[in-house]
PDB file of C-alpha atoms in Angstrom:
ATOM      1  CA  UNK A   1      14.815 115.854 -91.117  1.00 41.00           C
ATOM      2  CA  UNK A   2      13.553 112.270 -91.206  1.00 44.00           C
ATOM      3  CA  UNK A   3      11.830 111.402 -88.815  1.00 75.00           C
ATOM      4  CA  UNK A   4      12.361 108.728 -86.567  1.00 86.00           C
ATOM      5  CA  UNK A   5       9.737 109.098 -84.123  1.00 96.00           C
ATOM      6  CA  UNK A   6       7.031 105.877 -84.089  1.00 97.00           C
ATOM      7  CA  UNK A   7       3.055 106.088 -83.953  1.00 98.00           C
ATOM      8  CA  UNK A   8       1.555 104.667 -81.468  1.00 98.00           C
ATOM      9  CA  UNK A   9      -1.988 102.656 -82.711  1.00 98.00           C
ATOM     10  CA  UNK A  10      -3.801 104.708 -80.204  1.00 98.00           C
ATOM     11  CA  UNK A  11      -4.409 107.314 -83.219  1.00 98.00           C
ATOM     12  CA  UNK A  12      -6.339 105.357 -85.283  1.00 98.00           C
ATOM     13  CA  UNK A  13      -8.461 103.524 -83.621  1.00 96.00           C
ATOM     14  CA  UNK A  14     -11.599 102.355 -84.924  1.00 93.00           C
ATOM     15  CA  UNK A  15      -9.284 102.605 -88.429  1.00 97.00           C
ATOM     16  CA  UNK A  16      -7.767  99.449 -89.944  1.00 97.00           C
ATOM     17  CA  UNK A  17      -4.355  98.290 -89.177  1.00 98.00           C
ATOM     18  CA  UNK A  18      -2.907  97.768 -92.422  1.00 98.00           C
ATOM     19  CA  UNK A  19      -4.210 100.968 -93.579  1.00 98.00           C
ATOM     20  CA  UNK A  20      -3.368 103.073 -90.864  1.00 98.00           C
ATOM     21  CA  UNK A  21       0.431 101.762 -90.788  1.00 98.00           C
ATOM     22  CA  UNK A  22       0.617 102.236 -94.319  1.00 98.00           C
ATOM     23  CA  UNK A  23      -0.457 105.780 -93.957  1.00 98.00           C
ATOM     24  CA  UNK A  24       2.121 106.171 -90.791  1.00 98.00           C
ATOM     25  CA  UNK A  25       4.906 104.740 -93.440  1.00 97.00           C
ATOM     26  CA  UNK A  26       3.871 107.223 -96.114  1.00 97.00           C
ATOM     27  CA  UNK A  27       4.084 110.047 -93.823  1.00 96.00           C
ATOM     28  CA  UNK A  28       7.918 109.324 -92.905  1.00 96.00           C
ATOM     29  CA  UNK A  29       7.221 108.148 -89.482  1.00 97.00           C
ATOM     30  CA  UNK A  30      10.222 105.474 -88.242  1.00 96.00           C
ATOM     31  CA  UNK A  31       7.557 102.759 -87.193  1.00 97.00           C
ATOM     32  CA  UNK A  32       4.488 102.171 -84.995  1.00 98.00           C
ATOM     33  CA  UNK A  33       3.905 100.428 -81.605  1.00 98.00           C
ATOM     34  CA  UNK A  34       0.817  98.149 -81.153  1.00 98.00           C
ATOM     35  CA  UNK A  35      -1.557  98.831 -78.501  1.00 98.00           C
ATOM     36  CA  UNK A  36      -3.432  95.974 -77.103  1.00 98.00           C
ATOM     37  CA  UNK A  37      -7.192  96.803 -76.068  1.00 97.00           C
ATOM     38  CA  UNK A  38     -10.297  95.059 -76.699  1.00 97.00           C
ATOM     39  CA  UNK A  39     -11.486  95.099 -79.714  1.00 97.00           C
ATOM     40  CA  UNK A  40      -8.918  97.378 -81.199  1.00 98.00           C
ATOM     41  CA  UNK A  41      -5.879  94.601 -80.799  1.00 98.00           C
ATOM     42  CA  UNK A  42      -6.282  91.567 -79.365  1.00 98.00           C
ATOM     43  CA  UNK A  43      -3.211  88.953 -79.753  1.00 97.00           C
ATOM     44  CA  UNK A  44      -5.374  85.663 -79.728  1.00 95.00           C
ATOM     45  CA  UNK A  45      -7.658  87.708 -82.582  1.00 97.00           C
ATOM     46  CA  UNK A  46      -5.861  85.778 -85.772  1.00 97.00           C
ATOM     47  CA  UNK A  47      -7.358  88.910 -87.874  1.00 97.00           C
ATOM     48  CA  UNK A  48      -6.107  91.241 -85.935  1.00 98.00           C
ATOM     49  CA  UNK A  49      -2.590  89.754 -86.294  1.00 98.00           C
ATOM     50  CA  UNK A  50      -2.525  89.511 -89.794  1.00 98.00           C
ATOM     51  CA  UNK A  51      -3.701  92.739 -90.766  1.00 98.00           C
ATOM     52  CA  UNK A  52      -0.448  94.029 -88.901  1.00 98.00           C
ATOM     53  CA  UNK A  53       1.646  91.407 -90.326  1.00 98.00           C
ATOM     54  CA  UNK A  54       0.505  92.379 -93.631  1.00 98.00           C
ATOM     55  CA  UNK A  55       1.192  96.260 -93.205  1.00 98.00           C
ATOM     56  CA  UNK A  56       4.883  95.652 -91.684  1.00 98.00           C
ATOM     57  CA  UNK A  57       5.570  93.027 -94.523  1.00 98.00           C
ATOM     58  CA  UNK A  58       5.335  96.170 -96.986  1.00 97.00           C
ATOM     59  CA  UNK A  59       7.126  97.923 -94.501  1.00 98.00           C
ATOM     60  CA  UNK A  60      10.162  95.575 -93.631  1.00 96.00           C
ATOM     61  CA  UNK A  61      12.726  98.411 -91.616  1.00 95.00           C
ATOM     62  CA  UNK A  62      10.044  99.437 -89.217  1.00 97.00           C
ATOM     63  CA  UNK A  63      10.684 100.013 -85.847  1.00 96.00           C
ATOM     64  CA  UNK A  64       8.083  98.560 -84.251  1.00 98.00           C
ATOM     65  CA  UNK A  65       6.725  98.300 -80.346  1.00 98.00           C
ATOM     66  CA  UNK A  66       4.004  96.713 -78.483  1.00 98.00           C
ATOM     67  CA  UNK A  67       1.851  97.628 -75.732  1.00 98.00           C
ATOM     68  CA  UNK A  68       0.836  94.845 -73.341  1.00 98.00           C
ATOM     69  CA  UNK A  69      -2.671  94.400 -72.301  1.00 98.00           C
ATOM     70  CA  UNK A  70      -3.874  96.199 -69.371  1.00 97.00           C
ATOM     71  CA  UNK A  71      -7.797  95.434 -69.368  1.00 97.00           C
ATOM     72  CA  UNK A  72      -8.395  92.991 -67.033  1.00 97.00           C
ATOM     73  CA  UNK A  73      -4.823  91.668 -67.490  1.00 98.00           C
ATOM     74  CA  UNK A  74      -3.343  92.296 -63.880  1.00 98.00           C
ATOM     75  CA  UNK A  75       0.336  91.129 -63.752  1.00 98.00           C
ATOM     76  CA  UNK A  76       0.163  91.979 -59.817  1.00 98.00           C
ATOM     77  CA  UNK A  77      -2.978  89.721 -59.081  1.00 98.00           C
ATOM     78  CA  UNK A  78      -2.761  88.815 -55.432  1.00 97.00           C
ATOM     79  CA  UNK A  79      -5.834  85.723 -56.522  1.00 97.00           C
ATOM     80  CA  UNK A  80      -3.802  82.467 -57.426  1.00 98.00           C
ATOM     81  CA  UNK A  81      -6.603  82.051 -60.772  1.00 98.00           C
ATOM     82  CA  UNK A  82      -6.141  85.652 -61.473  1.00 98.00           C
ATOM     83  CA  UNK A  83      -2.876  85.769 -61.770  1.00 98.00           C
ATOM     84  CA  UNK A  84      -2.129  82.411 -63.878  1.00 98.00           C
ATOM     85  CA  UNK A  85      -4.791  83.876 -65.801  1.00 98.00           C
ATOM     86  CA  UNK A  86      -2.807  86.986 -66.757  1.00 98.00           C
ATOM     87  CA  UNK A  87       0.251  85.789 -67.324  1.00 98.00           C
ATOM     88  CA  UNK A  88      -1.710  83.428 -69.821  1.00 98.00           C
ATOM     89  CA  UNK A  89      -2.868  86.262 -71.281  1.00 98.00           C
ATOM     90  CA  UNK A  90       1.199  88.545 -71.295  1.00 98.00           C
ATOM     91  CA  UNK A  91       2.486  85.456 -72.229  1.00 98.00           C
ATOM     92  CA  UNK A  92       0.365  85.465 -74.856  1.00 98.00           C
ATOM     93  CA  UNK A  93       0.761  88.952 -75.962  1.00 98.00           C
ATOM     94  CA  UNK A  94       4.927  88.944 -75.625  1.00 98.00           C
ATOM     95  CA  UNK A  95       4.640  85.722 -78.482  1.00 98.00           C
ATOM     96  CA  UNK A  96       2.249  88.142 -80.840  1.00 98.00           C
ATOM     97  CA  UNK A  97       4.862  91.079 -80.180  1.00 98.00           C
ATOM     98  CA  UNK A  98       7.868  89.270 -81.215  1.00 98.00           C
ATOM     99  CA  UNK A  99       5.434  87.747 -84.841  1.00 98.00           C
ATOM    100  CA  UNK A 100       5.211  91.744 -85.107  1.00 98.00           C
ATOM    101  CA  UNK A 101       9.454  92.206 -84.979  1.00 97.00           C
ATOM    102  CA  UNK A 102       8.708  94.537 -82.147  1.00 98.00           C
ATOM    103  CA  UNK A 103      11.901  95.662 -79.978  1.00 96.00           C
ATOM    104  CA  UNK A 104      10.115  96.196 -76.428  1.00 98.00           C
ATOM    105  CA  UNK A 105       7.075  95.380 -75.032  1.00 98.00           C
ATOM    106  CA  UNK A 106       5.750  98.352 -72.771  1.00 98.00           C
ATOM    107  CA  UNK A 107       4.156  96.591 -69.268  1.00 98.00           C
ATOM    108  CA  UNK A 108       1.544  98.026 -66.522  1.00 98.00           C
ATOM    109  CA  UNK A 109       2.363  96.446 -63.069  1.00 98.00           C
ATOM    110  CA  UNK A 110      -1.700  96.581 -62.348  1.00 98.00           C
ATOM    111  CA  UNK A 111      -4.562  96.108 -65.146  1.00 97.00           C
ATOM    112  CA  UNK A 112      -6.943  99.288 -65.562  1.00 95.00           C
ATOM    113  CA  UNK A 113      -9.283  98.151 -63.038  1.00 96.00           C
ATOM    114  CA  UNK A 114      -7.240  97.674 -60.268  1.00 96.00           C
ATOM    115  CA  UNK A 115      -4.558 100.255 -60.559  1.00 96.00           C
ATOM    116  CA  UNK A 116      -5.646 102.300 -57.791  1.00 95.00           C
ATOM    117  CA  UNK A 117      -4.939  99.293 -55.314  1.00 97.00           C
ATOM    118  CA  UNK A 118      -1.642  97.797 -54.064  1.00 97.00           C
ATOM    119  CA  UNK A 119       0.177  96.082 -50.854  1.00 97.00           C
ATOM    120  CA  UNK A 120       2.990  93.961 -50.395  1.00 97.00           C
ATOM    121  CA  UNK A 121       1.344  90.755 -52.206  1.00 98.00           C
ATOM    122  CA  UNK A 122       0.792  92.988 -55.253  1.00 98.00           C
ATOM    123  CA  UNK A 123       4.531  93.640 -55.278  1.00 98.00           C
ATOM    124  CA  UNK A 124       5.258  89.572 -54.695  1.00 98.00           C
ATOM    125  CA  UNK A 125       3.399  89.017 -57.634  1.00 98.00           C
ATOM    126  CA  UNK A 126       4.400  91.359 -60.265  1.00 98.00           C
ATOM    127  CA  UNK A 127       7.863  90.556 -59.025  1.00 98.00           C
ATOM    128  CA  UNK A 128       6.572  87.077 -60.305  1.00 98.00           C
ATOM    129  CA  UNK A 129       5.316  88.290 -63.273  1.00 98.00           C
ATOM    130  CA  UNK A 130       8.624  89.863 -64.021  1.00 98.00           C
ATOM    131  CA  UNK A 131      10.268  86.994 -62.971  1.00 98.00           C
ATOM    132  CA  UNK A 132       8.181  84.757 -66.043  1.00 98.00           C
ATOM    133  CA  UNK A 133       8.457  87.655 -68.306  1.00 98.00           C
ATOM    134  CA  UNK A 134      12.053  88.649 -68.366  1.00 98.00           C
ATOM    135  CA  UNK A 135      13.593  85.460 -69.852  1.00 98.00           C
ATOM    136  CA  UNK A 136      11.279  84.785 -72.498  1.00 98.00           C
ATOM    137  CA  UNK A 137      11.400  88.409 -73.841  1.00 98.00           C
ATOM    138  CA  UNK A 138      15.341  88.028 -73.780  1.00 97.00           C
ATOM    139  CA  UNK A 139      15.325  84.995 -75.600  1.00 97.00           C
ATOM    140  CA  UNK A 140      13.257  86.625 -77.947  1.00 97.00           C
ATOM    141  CA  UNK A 141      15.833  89.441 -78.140  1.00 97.00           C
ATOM    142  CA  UNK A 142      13.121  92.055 -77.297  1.00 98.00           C
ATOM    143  CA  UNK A 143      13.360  94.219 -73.678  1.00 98.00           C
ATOM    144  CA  UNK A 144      10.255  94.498 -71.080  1.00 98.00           C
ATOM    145  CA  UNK A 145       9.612  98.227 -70.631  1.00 98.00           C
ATOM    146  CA  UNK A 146       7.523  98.850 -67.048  1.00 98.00           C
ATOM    147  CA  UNK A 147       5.775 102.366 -67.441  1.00 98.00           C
ATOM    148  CA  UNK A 148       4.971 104.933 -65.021  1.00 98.00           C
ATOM    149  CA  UNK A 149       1.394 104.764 -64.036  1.00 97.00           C
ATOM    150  CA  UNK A 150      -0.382 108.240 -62.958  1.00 96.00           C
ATOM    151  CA  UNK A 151      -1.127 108.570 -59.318  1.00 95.00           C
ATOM    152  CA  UNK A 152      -2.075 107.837 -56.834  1.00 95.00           C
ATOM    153  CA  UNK A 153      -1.131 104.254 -58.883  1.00 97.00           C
ATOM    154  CA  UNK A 154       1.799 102.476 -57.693  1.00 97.00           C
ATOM    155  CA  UNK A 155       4.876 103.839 -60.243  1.00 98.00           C
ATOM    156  CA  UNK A 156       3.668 106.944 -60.560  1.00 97.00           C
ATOM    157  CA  UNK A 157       6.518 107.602 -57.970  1.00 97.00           C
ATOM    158  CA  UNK A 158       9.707 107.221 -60.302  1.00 97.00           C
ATOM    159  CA  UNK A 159      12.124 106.004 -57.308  1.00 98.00           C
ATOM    160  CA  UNK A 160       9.877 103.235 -56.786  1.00 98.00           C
ATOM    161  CA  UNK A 161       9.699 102.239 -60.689  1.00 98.00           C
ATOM    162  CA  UNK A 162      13.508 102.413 -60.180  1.00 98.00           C
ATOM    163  CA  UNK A 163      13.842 100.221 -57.254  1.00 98.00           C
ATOM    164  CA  UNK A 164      11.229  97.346 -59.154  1.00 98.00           C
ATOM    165  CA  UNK A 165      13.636  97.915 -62.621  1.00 98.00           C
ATOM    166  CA  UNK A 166      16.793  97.310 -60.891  1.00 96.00           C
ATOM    167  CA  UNK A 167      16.104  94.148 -59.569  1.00 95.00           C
ATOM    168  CA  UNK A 168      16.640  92.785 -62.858  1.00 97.00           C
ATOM    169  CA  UNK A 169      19.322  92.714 -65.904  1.00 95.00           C
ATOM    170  CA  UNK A 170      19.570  96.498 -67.453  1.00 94.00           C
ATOM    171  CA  UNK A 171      19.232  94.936 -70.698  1.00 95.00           C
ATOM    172  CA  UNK A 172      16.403  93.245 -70.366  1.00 97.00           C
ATOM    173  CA  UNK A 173      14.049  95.229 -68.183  1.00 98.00           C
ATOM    174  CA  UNK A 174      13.830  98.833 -68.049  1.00 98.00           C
ATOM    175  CA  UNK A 175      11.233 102.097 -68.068  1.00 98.00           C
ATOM    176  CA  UNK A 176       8.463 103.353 -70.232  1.00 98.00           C
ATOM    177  CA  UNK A 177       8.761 106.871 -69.293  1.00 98.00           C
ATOM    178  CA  UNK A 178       5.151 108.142 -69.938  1.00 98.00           C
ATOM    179  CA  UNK A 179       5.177 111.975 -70.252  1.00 97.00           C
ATOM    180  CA  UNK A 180       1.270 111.824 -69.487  1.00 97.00           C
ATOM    181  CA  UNK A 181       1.449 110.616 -66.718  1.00 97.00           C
ATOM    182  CA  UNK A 182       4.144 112.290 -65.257  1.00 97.00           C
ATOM    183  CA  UNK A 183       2.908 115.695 -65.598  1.00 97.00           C
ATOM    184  CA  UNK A 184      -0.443 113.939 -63.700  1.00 96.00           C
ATOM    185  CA  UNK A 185       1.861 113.771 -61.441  1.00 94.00           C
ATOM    186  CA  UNK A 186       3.083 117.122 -61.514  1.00 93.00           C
ATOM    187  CA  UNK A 187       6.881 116.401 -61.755  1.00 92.00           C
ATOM    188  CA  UNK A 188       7.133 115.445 -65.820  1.00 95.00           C
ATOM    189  CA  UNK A 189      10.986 116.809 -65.158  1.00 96.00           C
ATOM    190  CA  UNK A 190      12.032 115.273 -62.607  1.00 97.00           C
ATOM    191  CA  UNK A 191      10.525 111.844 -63.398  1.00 98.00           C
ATOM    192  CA  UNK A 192      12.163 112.413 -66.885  1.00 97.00           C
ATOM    193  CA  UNK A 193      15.446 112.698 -65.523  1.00 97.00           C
ATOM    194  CA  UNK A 194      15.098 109.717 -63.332  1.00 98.00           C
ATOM    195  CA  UNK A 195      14.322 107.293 -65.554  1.00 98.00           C
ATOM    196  CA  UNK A 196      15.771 108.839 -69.005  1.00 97.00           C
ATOM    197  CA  UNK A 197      19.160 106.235 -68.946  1.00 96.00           C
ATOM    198  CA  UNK A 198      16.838 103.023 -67.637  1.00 97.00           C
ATOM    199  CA  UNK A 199      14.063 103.737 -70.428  1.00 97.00           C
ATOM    200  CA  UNK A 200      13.425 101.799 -73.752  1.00 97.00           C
ATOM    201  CA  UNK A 201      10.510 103.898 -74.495  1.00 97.00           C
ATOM    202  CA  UNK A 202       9.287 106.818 -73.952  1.00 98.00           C
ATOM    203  CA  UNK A 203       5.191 107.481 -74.548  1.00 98.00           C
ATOM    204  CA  UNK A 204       4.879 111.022 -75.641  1.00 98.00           C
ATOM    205  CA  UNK A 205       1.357 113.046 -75.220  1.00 97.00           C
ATOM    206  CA  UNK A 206       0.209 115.866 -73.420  1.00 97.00           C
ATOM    207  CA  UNK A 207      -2.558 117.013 -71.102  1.00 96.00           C
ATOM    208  CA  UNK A 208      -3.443 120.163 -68.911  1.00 92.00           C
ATOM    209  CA  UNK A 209      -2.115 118.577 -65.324  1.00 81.00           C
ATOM    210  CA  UNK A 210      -3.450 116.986 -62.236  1.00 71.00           C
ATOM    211  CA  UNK A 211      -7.109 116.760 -62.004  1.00 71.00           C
ATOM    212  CA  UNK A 212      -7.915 117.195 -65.655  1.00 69.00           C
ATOM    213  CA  UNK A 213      -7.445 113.730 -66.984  1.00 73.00           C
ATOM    214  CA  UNK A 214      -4.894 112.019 -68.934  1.00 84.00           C
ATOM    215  CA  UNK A 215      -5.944 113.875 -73.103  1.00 89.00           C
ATOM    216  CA  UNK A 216      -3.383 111.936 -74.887  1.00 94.00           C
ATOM    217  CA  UNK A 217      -3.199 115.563 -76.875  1.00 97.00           C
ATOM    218  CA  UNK A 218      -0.905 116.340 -79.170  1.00 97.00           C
ATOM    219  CA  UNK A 219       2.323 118.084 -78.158  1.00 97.00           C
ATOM    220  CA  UNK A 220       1.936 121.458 -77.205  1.00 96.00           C
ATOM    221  CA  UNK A 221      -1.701 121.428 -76.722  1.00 96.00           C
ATOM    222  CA  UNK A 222      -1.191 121.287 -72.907  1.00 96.00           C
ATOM    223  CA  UNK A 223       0.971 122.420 -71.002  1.00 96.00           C
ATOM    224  CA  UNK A 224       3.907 120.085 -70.495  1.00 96.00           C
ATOM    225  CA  UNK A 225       7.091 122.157 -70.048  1.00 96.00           C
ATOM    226  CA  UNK A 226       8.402 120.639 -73.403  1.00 96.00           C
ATOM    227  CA  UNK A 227      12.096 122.318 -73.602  1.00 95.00           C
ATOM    228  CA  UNK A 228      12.328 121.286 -69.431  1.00 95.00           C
ATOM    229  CA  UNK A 229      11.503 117.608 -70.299  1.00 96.00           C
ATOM    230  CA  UNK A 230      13.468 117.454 -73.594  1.00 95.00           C
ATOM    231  CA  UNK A 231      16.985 118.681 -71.355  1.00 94.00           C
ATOM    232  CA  UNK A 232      15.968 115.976 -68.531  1.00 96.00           C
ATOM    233  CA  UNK A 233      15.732 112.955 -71.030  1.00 96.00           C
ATOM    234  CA  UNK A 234      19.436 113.756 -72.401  1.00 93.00           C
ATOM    235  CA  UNK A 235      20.381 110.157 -71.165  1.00 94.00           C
ATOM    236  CA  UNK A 236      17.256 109.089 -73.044  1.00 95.00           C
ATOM    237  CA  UNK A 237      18.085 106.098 -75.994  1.00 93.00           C
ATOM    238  CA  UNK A 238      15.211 104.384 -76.476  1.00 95.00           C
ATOM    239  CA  UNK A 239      12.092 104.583 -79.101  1.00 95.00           C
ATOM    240  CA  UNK A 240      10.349 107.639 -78.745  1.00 96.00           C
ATOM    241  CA  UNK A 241       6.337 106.944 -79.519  1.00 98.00           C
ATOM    242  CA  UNK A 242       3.906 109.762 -80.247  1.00 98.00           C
ATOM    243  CA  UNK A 243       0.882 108.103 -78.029  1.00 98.00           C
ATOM    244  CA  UNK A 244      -1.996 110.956 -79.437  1.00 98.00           C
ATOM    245  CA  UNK A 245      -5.407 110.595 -80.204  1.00 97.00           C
ATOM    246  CA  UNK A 246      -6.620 111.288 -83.606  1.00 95.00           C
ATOM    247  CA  UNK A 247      -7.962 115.100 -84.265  1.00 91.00           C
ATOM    248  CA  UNK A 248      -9.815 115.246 -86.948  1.00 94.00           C
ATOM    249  CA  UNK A 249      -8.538 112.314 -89.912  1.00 97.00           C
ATOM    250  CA  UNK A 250      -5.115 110.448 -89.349  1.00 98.00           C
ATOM    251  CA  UNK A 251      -3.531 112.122 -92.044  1.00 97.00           C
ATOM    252  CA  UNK A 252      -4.018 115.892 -90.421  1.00 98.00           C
ATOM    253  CA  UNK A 253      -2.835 114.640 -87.198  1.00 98.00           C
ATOM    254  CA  UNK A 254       0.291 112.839 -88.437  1.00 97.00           C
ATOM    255  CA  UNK A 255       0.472 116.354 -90.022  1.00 97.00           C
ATOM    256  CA  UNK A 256      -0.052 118.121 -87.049  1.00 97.00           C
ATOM    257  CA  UNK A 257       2.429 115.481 -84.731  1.00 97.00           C
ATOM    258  CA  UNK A 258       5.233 115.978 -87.273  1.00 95.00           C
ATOM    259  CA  UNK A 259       4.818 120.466 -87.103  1.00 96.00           C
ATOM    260  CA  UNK A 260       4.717 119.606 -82.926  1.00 96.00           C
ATOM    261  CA  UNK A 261       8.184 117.548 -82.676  1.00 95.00           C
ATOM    262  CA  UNK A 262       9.585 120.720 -84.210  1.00 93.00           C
ATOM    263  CA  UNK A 263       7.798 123.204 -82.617  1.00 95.00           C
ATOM    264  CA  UNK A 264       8.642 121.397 -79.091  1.00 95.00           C
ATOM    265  CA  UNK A 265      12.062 120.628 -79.452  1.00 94.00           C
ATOM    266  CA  UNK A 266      11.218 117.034 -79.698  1.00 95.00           C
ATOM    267  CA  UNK A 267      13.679 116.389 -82.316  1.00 91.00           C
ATOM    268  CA  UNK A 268      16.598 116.976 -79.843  1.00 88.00           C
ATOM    269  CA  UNK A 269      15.536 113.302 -78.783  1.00 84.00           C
ATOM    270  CA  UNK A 270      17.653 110.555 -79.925  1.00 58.00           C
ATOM    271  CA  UNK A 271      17.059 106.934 -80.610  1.00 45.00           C
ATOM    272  CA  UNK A 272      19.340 104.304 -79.637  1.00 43.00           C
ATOM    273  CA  UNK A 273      19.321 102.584 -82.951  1.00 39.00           C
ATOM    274  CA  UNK A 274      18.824 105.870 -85.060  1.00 38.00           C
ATOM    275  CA  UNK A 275      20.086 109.641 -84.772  1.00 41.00           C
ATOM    276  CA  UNK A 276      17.785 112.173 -86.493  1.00 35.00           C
ATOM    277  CA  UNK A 277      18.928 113.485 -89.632  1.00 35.00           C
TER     278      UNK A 277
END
């Protein structure tokens, strides 16, 4: 089988990007997706940029998707300043992702610090933010991907991801179905299900449930229902990304990621630009 599943950057951090991607390519992976965090990515930081650039040039028919920033960066900023400020800062990053050829760009509705919070003027504004967002990223033939946060975080409750989505063309803005955080919430199924046919992307990563945190482990190191989740994402056609944190070197857990897509049933999965051979 070749596999089509991408690598998120979340596994090598502290690693450089050119040689990480390289080792992704030479591994048989389909393609990475770019997080944005300080210090790790940043799309203003011109060396950041072209150490990616220079990895996907040797790799021209990566997929490739991006991860928005989500420190500080608040797309549903109630504060006037704060809000110009972050879509400064998206409109910044959706420019880097489309340098990077990358299909989707993967969105939080509240930055890390302030996901815990929202009222009706936090809706307004992301609204807004979606609003700036959507155009550019369809002129730029890429999609805007909105992911569901954990809870008590506002998305963590799939119909109300939904009703955000479907205010807006179905080709242009859609769900990042994060298994994570659904099983946080205790209904990785269900929310599957709900969002498999609106979904671009799907973040894929396991942990042991509610209270214990959000591990980013491997699959089947937790105790996601794997075979339940796999059967609920049948409508599923977007990228599938392997968001894990490194165990040990990069190479032994791309080893280990590629044994757990077969070992889950993760292979039944099927991208919407390639089928698994």
């Amino acid at each position: 089988m070749k596999n089509r599943f991408l690598i998120s950057s979340v596994a090598w951090q502290g690693l450089r990007h050119s040689e990480a991607i390289a080792e992704v390519r030479a591994a048989g992976f389909g393609g990475v997706e770019i997080l944005c965090k300080p210090g790790h990515f940043e799309p203003g930081n011109r060396a950041h940029m072209d150490d990616v650039l220079s990895a996907l040039a040797e790799w021209p028919d990566a997929l490739v998707t991006f991860h928005a920033p989500f420190y500080m960066v608040d797309p549903a900023a109630s504060d006037p300043d704060a809000w110009d400020w972050s879509m400064g800062e998206m409109m910044l990053a959706l420019e880097a992702a489309s340098r990077l050829r990358a299909r989707s760009m993967t969105v939080h509705v509240r930055s890390r610090e302030t996901a815990k919070t929202w009222d009706d003027a936090n809706l307004d504004a992301v609204r807004r933010s979606l609003d700036r967002l959507a155009p550019v990223a369809a002129e730029r033939n890429m999609t805007l991907a909105v992911e569901n946060l954990p809870p008590p975080c506002f998305t963590s409750d799939a119909a109300d991801l939904l009703r955000l989505i479907e205010e807006y063309p179905a080709g242009v803005v859609g769900a990042c179905i994060d298994m994570g955080h659904a099983h946080l919430a205790e209904r990785a199924a269900e929310i599957a299900r709900m969002l498999a046919s609106r979904a671009f992307v799907s973040h894929l990563h396991d942990n042991i449930g509610a209270g214990h945190g959000d591990k980013h482990m491997i699959p089947g190191g937790g105790t996601i229902p794997w075979a339940g989740v796999v059967e609920a994402m049948r409508e599923f056609r977007g990228q599938p990304v392997m968001e894990v944190v490194m165990t040990g070197t990069l190479g032994e857990t791309l080893a280990n990621v590629e044994r757990a897509i077969v070992e889950t049933g993760l292979t039944r999965l099927v991208s919407g630009i390639h089928e698994y051979e």
